[in-house]
XYZ file of C-alpha atoms in Angstrom:
748
model
C 12.708 41.791 8.774
C 12.182 38.123 9.545
C 13.096 36.486 12.843
C 13.916 32.789 12.899
C 14.379 30.908 16.173
C 15.416 27.264 16.265
C 14.713 24.573 18.854
C 17.912 23.163 20.309
C 17.675 19.398 20.562
C 19.746 17.865 23.336
C 22.194 19.623 25.618
C 24.928 22.114 24.759
C 27.314 19.319 23.761
C 24.878 17.735 21.339
C 23.220 20.754 19.810
C 24.523 24.315 19.821
C 22.838 27.516 18.730
C 25.010 29.783 16.582
C 24.450 33.367 15.508
C 26.354 34.988 12.655
C 28.146 38.053 13.967
C 27.139 41.437 12.540
C 23.911 40.209 10.979
C 20.963 42.481 10.272
C 18.476 39.655 10.685
C 18.373 36.850 13.216
C 20.216 33.883 11.717
C 20.181 30.939 14.060
C 21.941 27.742 13.123
C 21.348 24.352 14.603
C 24.539 22.345 14.454
C 24.063 18.639 14.043
C 26.731 16.126 13.024
C 29.203 18.878 12.186
C 26.840 20.538 9.702
C 24.624 23.584 9.991
C 20.889 23.254 9.576
C 18.100 25.740 9.191
C 14.930 24.707 10.966
C 11.654 26.053 9.690
C 8.899 24.723 11.929
C 10.590 21.377 12.307
C 11.700 20.947 8.703
C 15.458 21.110 8.363
C 17.188 22.531 5.320
C 20.767 21.354 5.151
C 23.389 24.039 4.701
C 26.804 23.753 3.131
C 28.349 25.940 5.837
C 29.662 24.799 9.174
C 28.883 27.021 12.132
C 32.461 28.282 12.277
C 32.367 29.382 8.630
C 29.218 31.373 9.271
C 31.165 34.116 11.013
C 32.943 35.056 7.768
C 31.752 38.017 5.699
C 30.742 35.822 2.785
C 29.100 33.349 5.127
C 27.036 36.092 6.747
C 25.824 37.313 3.381
C 24.840 33.833 2.291
C 23.071 33.051 5.542
C 21.066 36.282 5.433
C 19.859 35.596 1.912
C 19.041 31.996 2.771
C 16.999 32.985 5.842
C 15.062 35.731 4.069
C 14.437 33.573 1.014
C 13.325 30.602 3.099
C 11.069 32.699 5.309
C 9.470 34.395 2.334
C 8.315 31.041 1.024
C 5.785 30.955 3.920
C 6.526 27.301 4.502
C 4.412 26.815 7.608
C 1.159 24.953 7.154
C -1.652 23.695 9.362
C -1.273 19.940 9.427
C -3.786 17.631 11.106
C -2.496 14.491 9.403
C 0.885 13.074 8.532
C 1.938 14.643 5.254
C 4.682 13.406 2.980
C 5.346 15.317 -0.227
C 7.789 13.354 -2.354
C 9.273 13.755 -5.801
C 11.991 11.139 -6.025
C 12.595 7.952 -4.059
C 15.433 8.561 -1.609
C 17.384 5.340 -1.992
C 20.155 6.945 -4.068
C 20.114 4.080 -6.562
C 20.364 6.189 -9.758
C 17.022 4.656 -10.736
C 15.156 7.923 -11.423
C 11.972 6.605 -9.815
C 9.281 8.928 -8.489
C 6.414 8.398 -6.057
C 4.407 11.247 -7.594
C 1.389 10.343 -9.710
C 2.323 11.046 -13.329
C -0.087 11.390 -16.268
C -0.797 7.863 -17.516
C -2.025 8.676 -21.017
C -1.989 11.464 -23.568
C -5.647 12.134 -22.805
C -4.846 13.570 -19.383
C -1.472 15.213 -20.080
C -1.065 18.863 -21.064
C 1.843 21.137 -21.985
C 1.549 23.694 -19.191
C 4.182 26.063 -20.581
C 7.231 26.236 -22.832
C 10.026 28.790 -22.402
C 12.663 29.511 -25.031
C 16.220 29.651 -23.671
C 19.149 31.021 -25.659
C 19.541 31.826 -29.314
C 21.929 29.109 -30.510
C 23.660 25.872 -29.539
C 26.168 27.916 -27.556
C 23.647 29.175 -25.012
C 20.916 26.566 -25.266
C 19.714 25.041 -21.994
C 21.091 21.977 -20.286
C 18.711 19.331 -18.971
C 17.007 20.608 -15.835
C 17.114 19.789 -12.132
C 14.417 20.591 -9.576
C 15.574 22.749 -6.665
C 12.706 23.667 -4.343
C 10.077 25.671 -6.224
C 12.396 26.200 -9.181
C 14.068 24.320 -11.959
C 17.753 25.066 -12.488
C 19.831 24.709 -15.645
C 22.850 26.159 -17.425
C 22.782 28.427 -20.462
C 26.145 29.357 -21.935
C 28.241 30.764 -19.100
C 25.231 31.329 -16.814
C 23.538 29.259 -14.121
C 19.830 30.046 -14.327
C 16.797 29.529 -12.115
C 13.235 29.318 -13.478
C 9.874 29.187 -11.682
C 8.562 25.693 -12.267
C 4.902 26.761 -12.186
C 5.197 29.518 -14.784
C 8.441 29.042 -16.711
C 9.451 32.613 -15.846
C 13.216 33.082 -15.510
C 14.581 34.504 -12.245
C 16.528 37.744 -12.527
C 19.315 36.308 -10.340
C 21.853 34.255 -12.297
C 25.124 32.574 -11.415
C 28.303 33.325 -13.348
C 29.987 30.130 -14.528
C 33.735 29.773 -14.905
C 33.352 28.185 -18.351
C 30.950 26.614 -20.844
C 30.188 23.141 -22.208
C 30.740 21.843 -25.712
C 27.517 19.881 -25.267
C 25.037 20.636 -22.497
C 24.174 16.965 -22.032
C 24.039 16.630 -18.260
C 21.903 18.490 -15.715
C 23.366 20.290 -12.746
C 23.430 18.366 -9.472
C 21.809 19.738 -6.318
C 22.936 18.484 -2.897
C 24.052 19.742 0.502
C 22.700 23.245 -0.148
C 24.867 23.576 -3.253
C 24.488 23.297 -7.012
C 27.309 21.634 -8.943
C 27.774 22.561 -12.586
C 30.224 21.103 -15.103
C 32.106 23.098 -17.739
C 34.768 21.930 -20.175
C 37.588 20.610 -18.007
C 36.097 21.554 -14.660
C 33.383 21.675 -12.017
C 31.988 24.689 -10.170
C 29.968 24.824 -6.946
C 27.300 27.464 -6.289
C 25.212 28.411 -3.284
C 21.763 27.006 -4.082
C 19.908 30.057 -2.768
C 22.049 32.981 -3.900
C 23.655 31.330 -6.974
C 26.982 32.778 -5.820
C 30.093 30.810 -6.746
C 31.707 28.892 -3.878
C 34.681 27.140 -5.492
C 36.043 25.909 -8.827
C 37.781 22.659 -9.787
C 39.948 22.632 -12.923
C 41.075 19.205 -14.063
C 44.796 18.833 -14.749
C 44.168 16.785 -17.921
C 40.957 18.530 -18.962
C 38.489 17.370 -21.561
C 34.763 17.423 -22.171
C 32.508 17.274 -19.121
C 29.792 14.968 -20.421
C 29.559 12.576 -17.465
C 26.954 13.156 -14.755
C 28.007 14.628 -11.419
C 27.147 12.060 -8.761
C 26.852 13.123 -5.108
C 27.330 10.822 -2.133
C 28.263 11.438 1.497
C 29.851 14.876 1.144
C 31.683 14.194 -2.116
C 30.943 14.498 -5.826
C 32.200 12.106 -8.498
C 32.564 12.828 -12.213
C 34.815 12.197 -15.193
C 36.288 13.919 -18.233
C 36.862 12.787 -21.792
C 39.271 13.793 -24.565
C 37.402 11.622 -27.019
C 39.640 9.486 -29.238
C 42.830 11.274 -28.152
C 44.300 8.344 -26.264
C 44.961 10.542 -23.233
C 44.740 9.169 -19.719
C 41.646 11.111 -18.757
C 40.610 11.438 -15.142
C 37.657 10.449 -13.006
C 37.706 12.499 -9.818
C 36.321 12.512 -6.295
C 35.973 16.005 -4.786
C 35.056 16.913 -1.206
C 32.318 19.545 -1.569
C 33.176 21.477 1.603
C 33.742 25.201 1.060
C 37.036 25.597 2.904
C 37.355 29.310 2.160
C 33.952 31.040 2.348
C 35.564 34.458 1.796
C 36.639 33.486 -1.729
C 34.279 32.639 -4.571
C 36.743 31.128 -7.026
C 39.273 29.228 -4.928
C 40.613 26.236 -6.812
C 39.659 22.860 -5.425
C 41.946 19.842 -5.370
C 40.526 16.349 -5.854
C 40.391 13.898 -2.992
C 41.577 11.275 -5.481
C 41.751 10.610 -9.221
C 41.429 7.493 -11.366
C 42.674 7.442 -14.965
C 41.560 5.679 -18.119
C 42.727 5.979 -21.713
C 39.922 7.585 -23.783
C 38.252 8.643 -20.579
C 34.673 8.684 -19.380
C 31.895 9.534 -21.826
C 28.458 9.813 -20.162
C 29.687 7.255 -17.599
C 28.267 7.714 -14.092
C 29.230 6.079 -10.805
C 27.377 4.506 -7.916
C 28.844 4.624 -4.392
C 28.264 2.398 -1.376
C 29.598 3.108 2.101
C 32.919 1.517 1.170
C 33.429 1.433 -2.592
C 32.533 3.070 -5.903
C 31.346 1.180 -9.014
C 32.293 2.736 -12.350
C 32.345 1.905 -16.056
C 34.329 3.639 -18.805
C 35.431 3.757 -22.447
C 37.729 1.161 -23.973
C 41.147 2.391 -25.118
C 40.016 2.852 -28.737
C 36.627 4.335 -27.851
C 34.882 1.881 -30.181
C 31.841 -0.364 -29.864
C 33.628 -3.717 -30.164
C 36.625 -3.884 -27.817
C 35.946 -4.758 -24.160
C 35.965 -1.953 -21.603
C 36.661 -2.023 -17.893
C 34.147 -1.933 -15.076
C 35.878 -1.352 -11.752
C 35.265 -1.047 -8.058
C 37.332 1.630 -6.340
C 38.093 2.225 -2.688
C 35.822 5.087 -1.671
C 38.480 6.893 0.364
C 41.577 6.422 -1.807
C 40.326 5.667 -5.325
C 42.543 2.594 -5.543
C 41.243 -0.315 -7.641
C 39.639 -3.148 -5.682
C 38.492 -5.338 -8.576
C 38.025 -5.237 -12.360
C 35.708 -6.877 -14.892
C 35.366 -6.357 -18.656
C 32.353 -5.840 -20.900
C 31.615 -8.196 -23.779
C 32.211 -5.269 -26.089
C 31.996 -1.502 -26.174
C 32.373 1.201 -23.568
C 30.042 1.898 -20.664
C 28.160 5.130 -21.370
C 25.452 4.759 -18.777
C 25.343 5.421 -15.073
C 25.525 2.421 -12.751
C 22.158 1.804 -11.080
C 21.566 -0.398 -8.045
C 18.512 -2.486 -7.140
C 17.987 -3.408 -3.494
C 15.587 -6.271 -4.217
C 18.132 -8.183 -6.297
C 21.183 -6.680 -4.539
C 22.765 -6.145 -7.944
C 24.204 -3.370 -10.114
C 22.963 -2.691 -13.652
C 24.354 -0.812 -16.659
C 24.533 -0.870 -20.466
C 27.255 -0.551 -23.096
C 27.389 1.064 -26.508
C 28.424 -2.377 -27.746
C 24.785 -3.370 -27.303
C 24.605 -5.217 -23.976
C 22.686 -5.014 -20.719
C 24.701 -6.056 -17.652
C 23.995 -7.311 -14.159
C 26.882 -7.319 -11.678
C 26.905 -8.823 -8.198
C 29.547 -7.539 -5.793
C 30.443 -8.647 -2.260
C 30.791 -6.362 0.751
C 34.512 -5.872 0.128
C 33.939 -4.642 -3.417
C 34.909 -7.820 -5.281
C 32.855 -8.879 -8.300
C 31.213 -12.263 -7.776
C 29.448 -12.382 -11.160
C 28.882 -10.331 -14.318
C 26.019 -11.434 -16.594
C 24.956 -9.855 -19.879
C 22.116 -9.845 -22.408
C 22.502 -8.813 -26.056
C 20.102 -5.943 -26.751
C 20.358 -5.888 -30.529
C 21.708 -2.351 -30.657
C 23.841 0.182 -28.808
C 22.621 1.539 -25.506
C 23.717 4.533 -23.463
C 20.583 4.371 -21.336
C 20.899 4.070 -17.563
C 18.674 1.144 -16.512
C 15.518 2.011 -14.613
C 14.904 -0.979 -12.325
C 11.433 -1.382 -10.872
C 9.577 -4.379 -9.403
C 11.710 -7.091 -10.970
C 11.944 -5.438 -14.395
C 14.564 -3.248 -16.049
C 13.923 -0.674 -18.786
C 16.516 0.685 -21.229
C 16.523 2.499 -24.555
C 18.201 0.745 -27.502
C 19.379 2.237 -30.798
C 18.081 0.992 -34.132
C 19.748 0.724 -37.526
C 19.916 4.391 -38.481
C 18.638 7.943 -38.071
C 15.369 7.464 -39.940
C 12.003 7.184 -38.232
C 11.014 3.773 -36.858
C 14.300 2.119 -37.799
C 14.339 -0.398 -34.971
C 14.963 1.794 -31.933
C 13.115 0.389 -28.925
C 12.468 0.484 -25.218
C 13.653 -2.945 -24.074
C 11.783 -4.506 -21.147
C 13.926 -7.047 -19.287
C 12.599 -9.557 -16.784
C 15.207 -9.867 -14.034
C 14.048 -13.257 -12.719
C 14.546 -15.034 -16.036
C 17.185 -12.519 -17.141
C 15.650 -12.356 -20.594
C 14.090 -9.625 -22.708
C 10.339 -9.842 -22.093
C 9.507 -7.703 -25.134
C 10.515 -4.544 -27.005
C 8.398 -1.447 -27.591
C 9.402 0.260 -30.830
C 9.937 4.022 -30.875
C 10.325 6.619 -33.600
C 13.879 7.403 -32.483
C 16.567 6.288 -30.039
C 15.600 6.651 -26.339
C 19.135 7.612 -25.428
C 18.863 8.633 -21.773
C 17.457 7.083 -18.604
C 13.762 6.456 -18.072
C 11.557 8.057 -15.428
C 9.683 5.345 -13.542
C 6.606 5.196 -11.318
C 4.241 2.497 -10.052
C 0.565 3.409 -10.441
C -2.287 2.535 -8.101
C -3.058 -0.651 -10.046
C 0.473 -1.979 -9.691
C 1.664 -1.204 -13.207
C 5.107 0.210 -13.848
C 5.018 3.287 -16.070
C 8.432 4.241 -17.460
C 8.830 7.379 -19.594
C 11.594 8.247 -22.093
C 12.361 11.066 -24.495
C 13.306 9.927 -27.994
C 16.085 11.333 -30.142
C 13.918 11.836 -33.226
C 12.169 14.741 -34.881
C 9.614 16.288 -32.508
C 11.260 14.610 -29.480
C 8.133 12.999 -28.043
C 7.786 11.551 -24.547
C 6.986 7.847 -24.870
C 6.269 5.287 -22.191
C 5.665 1.633 -21.474
C 2.935 0.315 -19.178
C 4.206 -2.931 -17.728
C 4.373 -5.408 -14.854
C 5.561 -8.966 -14.252
C 4.044 -11.386 -16.743
C 3.353 -8.853 -19.510
C 4.889 -9.984 -22.823
C 3.774 -7.343 -25.324
C 3.248 -3.596 -25.609
C 0.151 -2.424 -23.753
C -1.956 0.478 -25.072
C 0.202 0.406 -28.204
C -0.013 2.953 -30.996
C -0.193 1.428 -34.451
C 2.222 3.127 -36.864
C 2.937 1.645 -40.300
C 1.351 -1.581 -39.112
C 3.684 -1.832 -36.106
C 2.836 -1.771 -32.425
C 4.822 1.118 -30.980
C 5.273 2.529 -27.500
C 2.445 4.979 -26.753
C 3.242 8.698 -26.758
C 2.392 10.809 -23.725
C 3.162 14.149 -25.364
C 4.572 15.353 -28.676
C 6.075 18.851 -29.072
C 4.845 20.687 -32.162
C 5.775 23.858 -34.023
C 8.692 25.760 -32.508
C 9.051 23.219 -29.685
C 9.503 20.191 -31.970
C 13.103 18.921 -32.088
C 15.342 15.962 -31.269
C 15.696 15.193 -27.554
C 18.540 13.812 -25.437
C 17.549 14.750 -21.910
C 16.502 12.975 -18.747
C 12.984 13.620 -17.522
C 12.388 14.866 -13.974
C 9.093 15.213 -12.099
C 7.882 17.245 -9.137
C 5.456 16.434 -6.322
C 2.439 17.345 -8.489
C 3.418 14.864 -11.184
C 4.570 17.551 -13.631
C 7.375 16.385 -15.940
C 10.111 18.827 -16.960
C 12.480 18.435 -19.905
C 14.232 20.225 -22.743
C 15.051 19.341 -26.326
C 17.196 20.702 -29.142
C 14.656 23.436 -29.927
C 16.044 25.369 -26.960
C 12.699 25.209 -25.174
C 12.260 23.994 -21.621
C 8.814 22.445 -21.209
C 6.494 21.377 -18.394
C 4.033 18.565 -19.117
C 1.536 17.959 -16.336
C -1.734 16.313 -15.506
C -4.886 17.888 -16.926
C -6.801 20.180 -14.576
C -10.109 18.599 -13.593
C -11.599 21.551 -11.711
C -10.881 24.673 -9.689
C -11.873 25.031 -6.044
C -11.902 28.228 -4.009
C -11.419 29.074 -0.341
C -12.038 32.260 1.646
C -14.214 33.604 -1.152
C -16.222 36.720 -0.306
C -19.884 36.117 -1.070
C -21.298 39.498 -0.006
C -20.139 42.356 -2.212
C -20.643 46.093 -2.528
C -22.430 47.563 -5.504
C -20.206 49.729 -7.672
C -16.950 48.085 -6.605
C -14.908 45.306 -8.232
C -14.873 41.897 -6.575
C -12.502 41.840 -3.582
C -10.222 38.810 -4.047
C -7.675 39.838 -1.406
C -8.338 36.775 0.789
C -9.263 34.387 -2.005
C -7.322 31.151 -2.476
C -7.733 29.138 -5.671
C -6.592 25.540 -6.116
C -6.374 23.425 -9.244
C -7.427 19.817 -8.712
C -5.598 17.672 -11.252
C -6.810 14.455 -12.832
C -3.989 12.597 -11.082
C -5.411 13.653 -7.705
C -2.835 16.338 -6.955
C -3.997 19.735 -5.748
C -1.915 22.867 -6.166
C -2.269 26.524 -5.291
C -2.832 28.595 -8.446
C -4.046 31.777 -6.749
C -1.340 33.883 -8.367
C -2.102 32.539 -11.843
C -5.867 33.070 -12.171
C -7.806 36.045 -13.507
C -11.037 37.484 -12.092
C -13.303 40.010 -13.789
C -12.450 43.385 -12.247
C -15.404 45.378 -13.569
C -17.696 47.133 -11.075
C -20.441 44.868 -9.709
C -24.123 45.680 -10.148
C -27.215 44.565 -8.264
C -27.985 42.170 -11.110
C -24.723 40.229 -10.696
C -25.029 36.939 -8.842
C -21.662 35.359 -9.607
C -18.084 36.155 -10.587
C -15.932 33.971 -12.833
C -12.434 32.726 -11.974
C -10.331 31.660 -14.987
C -7.111 29.621 -15.021
C -5.284 29.752 -18.360
C -2.839 26.981 -17.628
C -2.117 25.029 -20.802
C -0.885 25.354 -24.376
C -1.627 22.113 -26.236
C -1.697 18.331 -25.901
C -1.890 14.988 -27.676
C -5.159 13.085 -28.073
C -5.162 9.329 -28.492
C -6.607 7.872 -31.675
C -7.608 4.229 -31.707
C -5.521 2.135 -34.071
C -3.264 5.023 -35.063
C -0.754 7.577 -33.860
C -1.896 10.371 -31.561
C -3.378 13.573 -32.868
C -0.879 16.242 -31.819
C -1.039 19.967 -31.106
C -4.609 19.934 -29.766
C -5.338 23.309 -28.136
C -6.183 23.439 -24.432
C -9.110 25.512 -23.172
C -8.902 27.563 -19.971
C -10.573 26.154 -16.860
C -13.226 28.225 -15.086
C -15.200 28.204 -11.873
C -17.747 30.636 -10.461
C -18.266 32.197 -7.037
C -21.892 32.899 -6.110
C -22.268 36.412 -4.701
C -24.896 38.766 -3.331
C -24.364 42.397 -4.332
C -25.741 44.837 -1.758
C -26.412 48.511 -2.209
C -23.534 50.563 -0.842
C -25.491 51.766 2.214
C -26.685 48.259 3.105
C -23.205 46.809 2.638
C -21.688 49.432 4.939
C -24.339 48.688 7.583
C -23.522 44.969 7.546
C -19.796 45.643 7.796
C -20.348 48.038 10.701
C -22.126 45.305 12.680
C -19.404 42.779 11.876
C -16.851 45.236 13.239
C -18.807 45.721 16.476
C -18.754 41.956 16.983
C -15.076 41.489 16.122
C -14.156 44.386 18.451
C -15.692 42.681 21.505
C -12.329 41.151 22.301
C -11.880 39.182 25.529
C -15.222 38.604 27.215
C -15.439 39.745 30.848
C -18.246 41.088 33.057
C -17.341 44.545 31.770
C -18.244 43.457 28.234
C -21.994 43.450 28.859
C -22.789 46.882 27.406
C -20.688 46.244 24.278
C -22.369 42.891 23.728
C -25.821 44.426 24.086
C -24.884 47.186 21.649
C -23.671 44.649 19.106
C -26.867 42.612 19.514
C -29.044 45.688 19.103
C -27.201 46.736 15.971
C -27.531 43.224 14.575
C -31.270 43.047 15.273
C -31.754 46.459 13.654
C -30.491 45.107 10.337
C -33.750 43.296 9.648
C -33.512 41.402 6.366
C -29.794 42.174 6.147
C -28.982 40.014 9.190
C -28.337 36.949 7.024
C -25.291 38.661 5.514
C -23.438 39.098 8.823
C -20.589 36.615 8.686
C -19.592 36.472 12.359
C -22.934 36.272 14.161
C -21.841 32.979 15.772
C -19.160 34.914 17.636
C -21.826 37.237 19.036
C -23.926 34.290 20.225
C -20.886 32.691 21.860
C -19.998 35.972 23.584
C -23.503 36.221 25.025
C -23.279 32.662 26.307
C -19.925 33.328 27.938
C -21.229 36.467 29.613
C -24.093 34.495 31.182
C -21.621 31.910 32.474
C -19.540 34.653 34.080
C -22.633 36.107 35.756
C -23.626 32.720 37.242
C -22.029 32.166 40.738
C -22.016 28.362 40.387
C -19.629 28.737 37.479
C -16.837 30.283 39.553
C -14.321 27.727 38.369
C -15.140 28.565 34.796
C -15.000 32.283 35.523
C -11.251 32.026 35.848
C -11.108 31.537 32.116
C -12.064 34.047 29.473
C -12.742 33.867 25.785
C -12.526 36.472 23.060
C -14.865 36.840 20.134
C -11.931 36.376 17.795
C -11.143 33.028 19.496
C -14.707 31.875 18.991
C -14.626 33.018 15.403
C -11.378 31.144 14.839
C -12.824 27.960 16.314
C -15.822 28.283 14.056
C -13.604 28.824 11.042
C -11.410 25.813 11.830
C -14.458 23.627 12.356
C -15.819 24.741 9.012
C -12.505 24.224 7.295
C -12.221 20.701 8.674
C -15.498 19.810 7.007
C -13.876 20.690 3.707
C -10.916 19.043 1.983
C -8.123 18.655 4.569
C -5.464 19.329 1.987
C -7.021 22.712 1.320
C -6.746 23.620 4.974
C -3.086 22.699 5.031
C -2.354 25.194 2.315
C -3.648 28.228 4.206
C -1.128 30.356 6.096
C -2.263 32.245 9.175
C -0.831 35.167 11.045
C 1.032 33.762 14.054
C 2.040 30.668 15.973
C 2.374 30.032 19.665
C 4.176 26.936 20.847
C 4.373 26.153 24.549
C 6.615 23.119 24.301
C 7.856 21.980 20.895
C 11.109 20.293 21.811
C 9.688 16.782 21.495
C 7.804 17.639 18.310
C 10.868 19.295 16.830
C 12.996 16.277 17.730
C 10.513 13.945 16.049
C 10.206 16.229 13.023
C 13.947 16.594 12.590
C 14.451 12.835 12.687
C 11.616 12.337 10.233
C 12.982 15.009 7.918
C 16.497 13.594 8.021
C 15.291 10.025 7.472
C 12.665 10.816 4.845
C 14.530 13.478 2.908
C 14.738 12.083 -0.569
C 17.445 12.647 -3.136
C 16.794 12.694 -6.849
C 19.228 10.038 -8.124
C 20.238 12.354 -10.953
C 20.358 15.620 -9.038
C 20.727 14.697 -5.381
C 17.819 17.046 -4.703
C 15.822 16.634 -1.530
C 12.515 15.128 -2.520
C 10.471 14.153 0.499
C 9.838 15.634 3.937
C 7.308 14.088 6.309
C 5.788 16.125 9.123
C 3.316 14.482 11.509
C 0.711 15.916 13.828
C 1.745 19.578 13.687
C -0.420 22.700 13.614
C 2.035 25.400 12.585
C 1.283 28.841 11.162
C 3.526 31.610 9.849
C 3.541 35.325 9.199
C 6.618 37.559 9.193
C 8.257 35.806 12.124
C 8.990 32.091 12.402
C 9.342 30.940 16.009
C 9.960 27.557 17.599
C 10.702 27.554 21.317
C 14.160 26.735 22.580
C 14.210 23.815 24.986
C 16.989 21.916 26.695
C 17.033 18.637 28.543
């Protein structure tokens, strides 16, 4: 059973400690701003429950599962530097921009795994969202969680209240909840247990093909009865679970806004005071103008209205802080820039003709915007492009042709050389991931592939065989730079950076003849070409045959990839290139069984010395005698430094002039630990931060916890598409975990 204790920041009026009644495990809640937070060594995980709701039966069950699940992740690390792990930029701009280092060419990108989901269109997967160590998606009437390192599906699933005609949009993760759309409704789930929390059923109904946008405790989404002429609704829903004892209570909207022909793929952007939203025109065609409105955030009433040049808005509204402007596209073939004052009134609406329809949400990055544009038909290379727009001149800088229509939003990142890399899936056979490499001043496609004499956008990865199919899905990336997506094949895929090498820690180098290699303490890390380093201990294989005296190494193998693209100068990539496993070796000395046992016996004598006092003299002498008796085997004793330190301490205790020092004592295990830490610090710091130890003692953590909580709350990043927390910064902590997580309780 895990025990979790939280630091209380401030006095009883500012921060209160709550315990769920009748719990079988300690479940402490830190209440802050009316919400409940879990604190795990200074990192706060926001909960959907208020403290008062926690006393309910359902609340208790949810809290218990959340605590046990969180604790089991072994989140504590030893940090000697400020660490910030980030997936998506936290500005909430709908820009789908990551700070992770993504693969920058096909030559260092690999398909890590591909998992088939469902058997038909009815239960095929939705696009995915990243939630912690998992990716989450819908499949038919189920909400499903999958390990993002392996593609293995979790046995726990959520039961949805309905299904989708088209699984176009990913789920949204925010506030400890997952929000999933079904035809005519929205359902909220607990993010840890996947239990249903509440259900919203729209009074008009229709397809749920618009994204669910989260902002400040509310979600926003729309419905569409395509071509019916109905006044379909766009709704704002408070996400609070008012009745934790009921899993299917029906939610009422905070407000609704109606539009004839509804909202098809249209997504909102919210400020502190107003919401910006586009929609279909009344005839749902590509020629008639459609409305773009600003709505009062609290009431949904219209503040101001503008009209497109032609066609409905089928993109999400994105916002760019540098230009203080809002960007979107229309299926009439235009890119738009809107400026809006603080009261929500439009001051200007500019447009650029793209040359084809666009449903792509603009990715805005460093003075450029990137959108996908449809060509003249469904054939390959029929004029579909990634359009690169310079925002200063407000002109198209150039177009990068693609095999098919890049119909969704791009995934953007800035590399170390200042280039913008923006990645799209294309709605063409195979469903490749293409990208543009760009920055201010560039006027043509860089690193272009030549296909049929044309310069085309380079491909990062191309699915082959069973995975090859058309793709309409946003790309998402994790902190290691791995990109996750699905296509119409029903496969969910993970494309990551190539593994450069494996490194090991805590490897045993002295082994016993006749036994298999003992890997119980071994940690294995994959160092990727993009510089990321991830723990792959659970995914490697080690030869388990009995060791002989002739063995001087053991091999560690990581079978991590399936296939990849390889670039080909002046032509399209070679696809489906097999990936070889990555190996490393551990040098070992294999001792005869009797010799091995003798060495281990001496190591035990040393480790058993414990706290060194004047009474330790005989034990120290016995350990030294046993060590000296080993002869040539002495070099294999791993903790001899602890014996030397114990002898030194004993001499200090026996010296009268050292009376002030005699008040202190040291144990052999302490010395050994210091030696280990010193050794670890000479290695890669990031490796040290990944190792969990057995316990933590904190004399006064109130100030550290206060600093950490502020950092976590300020740096917590939300995926613009999913609302998922993406970055947590923790500075100057040395925190270790085993079964119990403890942070001292302090008050002012």
